[in-house]
Amino acid sequence: MPTYAYACKDCSHAFEIVQSFSDNSLTSCPECQGTLRKKFNSVGVVFKGSGFYRTDSRDTKGSTVAPAPAAAPAPAAAPAPAAAS
């Protein structure tokens, strides 16, 4: 069940309460019986894994972004000179 934050408009008393989604919002302050307002906070959402990037769900045929160039093969090592006998 989510936790909701409330603040009183009259006495500035602030508190949090755990309520069900189906519960009605609180309307009176438990301290002074004044009017309450529900406080809204930012939601902390973290997207992890694949599927959250713009290019993850697109096919390459209709893409306007050029594909990354292929990596050039590494140069072959030069053979070591033969030792003279």
XYZ file of N, CA, C and O in Angstrom, residues 26-72:
188
model
N -7.742 12.111 2.966
C -8.080 12.752 4.236
C -8.411 14.214 3.987
O -7.840 14.847 3.089
N -9.323 14.778 4.778
C -9.744 16.162 4.561
C -9.548 17.052 5.776
O -9.488 18.266 5.631
N -9.449 16.483 6.990
C -9.293 17.328 8.171
C -8.021 16.964 8.934
O -7.660 15.799 9.075
N -7.359 17.984 9.428
C -6.096 17.832 10.153
C -6.340 17.163 11.501
O -7.260 17.559 12.238
N -5.509 16.184 11.884
C -5.684 15.543 13.189
C -5.278 16.458 14.348
O -5.669 16.221 15.488
N -4.538 17.524 14.088
C -4.092 18.446 15.134
C -5.113 19.550 15.412
O -5.475 19.796 16.543
N -5.562 20.243 14.331
C -6.415 21.427 14.531
C -7.758 21.334 13.802
O -8.518 22.300 13.817
N -8.027 20.219 13.143
C -9.255 20.006 12.353
C -9.340 20.948 11.153
O -10.404 21.159 10.599
N -8.198 21.521 10.754
C -8.154 22.406 9.583
C -8.198 21.611 8.288
O -8.283 20.379 8.270
N -8.091 22.317 7.176
C -8.161 21.706 5.849
C -6.801 21.128 5.457
O -5.774 21.796 5.577
N -6.815 19.898 4.964
C -5.582 19.243 4.523
C -5.404 19.358 3.023
O -6.364 19.461 2.264
N -4.178 19.307 2.617
C -3.865 19.194 1.190
C -2.888 18.038 1.035
O -2.040 17.792 1.897
N -3.040 17.305 -0.056
C -2.149 16.180 -0.327
C -0.893 16.716 -1.002
O -0.969 17.527 -1.918
N 0.261 16.291 -0.509
C 1.531 16.701 -1.097
C 1.967 15.634 -2.096
O 1.847 14.446 -1.839
N 2.473 16.064 -3.232
C 2.934 15.140 -4.267
C 4.442 15.273 -4.404
O 4.976 16.375 -4.505
N 5.104 14.143 -4.396
C 6.556 14.102 -4.548
C 6.906 13.478 -5.888
O 6.100 12.788 -6.489
N 8.130 13.716 -6.311
C 8.574 13.097 -7.556
C 8.728 11.596 -7.344
O 9.058 11.136 -6.257
N 8.501 10.859 -8.383
C 8.589 9.408 -8.326
C 9.983 8.990 -8.762
O 10.465 9.419 -9.811
N 10.625 8.187 -7.976
C 11.952 7.701 -8.321
C 11.844 6.452 -9.167
O 11.592 5.375 -8.646
N 12.028 6.598 -10.476
C 11.931 5.465 -11.382
C 13.289 5.259 -12.025
O 13.893 6.204 -12.519
N 13.761 4.037 -12.016
C 15.032 3.705 -12.640
C 14.778 2.644 -13.693
O 14.245 1.579 -13.385
N 15.119 2.943 -14.938
C 14.958 1.983 -16.019
C 16.278 1.260 -16.211
O 17.302 1.886 -16.484
N 16.257 -0.062 -16.093
C 17.466 -0.860 -16.261
C 17.211 -1.920 -17.311
O 16.105 -2.386 -17.474
N 18.252 -2.300 -17.994
C 18.141 -3.364 -18.980
C 17.854 -2.828 -20.368
O 17.794 -1.635 -20.603
N 17.680 -3.735 -21.294
C 17.417 -3.321 -22.667
C 15.947 -2.973 -22.831
O 15.111 -3.338 -22.021
N 15.642 -2.258 -23.885
C 14.266 -1.912 -24.169
C 13.888 -0.512 -23.748
O 12.757 -0.115 -23.929
N 14.803 0.259 -23.217
C 14.484 1.595 -22.755
C 15.175 2.679 -23.570
O 15.147 3.831 -23.205
N 15.799 2.296 -24.643
C 16.473 3.281 -25.471
C 15.715 3.453 -26.772
O 15.010 2.566 -27.239
N 15.855 4.597 -27.368
C 15.123 4.958 -28.575
C 15.377 3.978 -29.709
O 14.498 3.687 -30.495
N 16.571 3.465 -29.807
C 16.929 2.597 -30.921
C 16.670 1.123 -30.653
O 16.842 0.301 -31.540
N 16.269 0.742 -29.456
C 16.099 -0.679 -29.137
C 14.945 -1.337 -29.883
O 15.009 -2.510 -30.209
N 13.879 -0.610 -30.145
C 12.712 -1.237 -30.748
C 12.552 -0.898 -32.226
O 11.534 -1.195 -32.820
N 13.524 -0.281 -32.806
C 13.413 0.105 -34.218
C 14.145 -0.886 -35.109
O 15.169 -1.427 -34.740
N 13.593 -1.066 -36.299
C 14.306 -1.910 -37.249
C 15.321 -1.046 -37.987
O 15.211 0.169 -38.047
N 16.321 -1.668 -38.561
C 17.394 -0.903 -39.203
C 17.012 -0.434 -40.597
O 17.647 0.458 -41.134
N 15.950 -0.995 -41.198
C 15.559 -0.593 -42.549
C 15.073 0.851 -42.594
O 15.446 1.599 -43.473
N 14.247 1.248 -41.646
C 13.658 2.570 -41.683
C 14.393 3.590 -40.838
O 13.952 4.700 -40.686
N 15.522 3.224 -40.307
C 16.250 4.111 -39.425
C 16.943 5.212 -40.210
O 17.467 4.990 -41.296
N 16.938 6.423 -39.668
C 17.636 7.532 -40.314
C 19.039 7.696 -39.755
O 19.797 8.507 -40.237
N 19.364 6.922 -38.741
C 20.688 6.999 -38.149
C 21.595 6.014 -38.878
O 21.250 4.853 -39.052
N 22.747 6.495 -39.317
C 23.687 5.621 -40.024
C 24.275 4.613 -39.050
O 24.551 4.941 -37.895
N 24.449 3.367 -39.486
C 25.042 2.371 -38.597
C 26.499 2.719 -38.301
O 27.169 3.400 -39.074
N 26.986 2.254 -37.203
C 28.378 2.498 -36.820
C 29.303 1.795 -37.808
O 29.017 0.690 -38.270
N 30.414 2.442 -38.165
C 31.347 1.802 -39.111
C 31.973 0.563 -38.489
O 32.180 0.501 -37.276
N 32.245 -0.410 -39.343
C 32.863 -1.644 -38.875
C 34.297 -1.351 -38.452
O 34.983 -0.518 -39.042
N 34.723 -2.010 -37.421
C 36.084 -1.813 -36.929
C 37.074 -2.393 -37.936
O 36.863 -3.467 -38.504
N 38.142 -1.666 -38.183
C 39.187 -2.128 -39.103
C 39.966 -3.251 -38.434
O 40.216 -3.200 -37.229
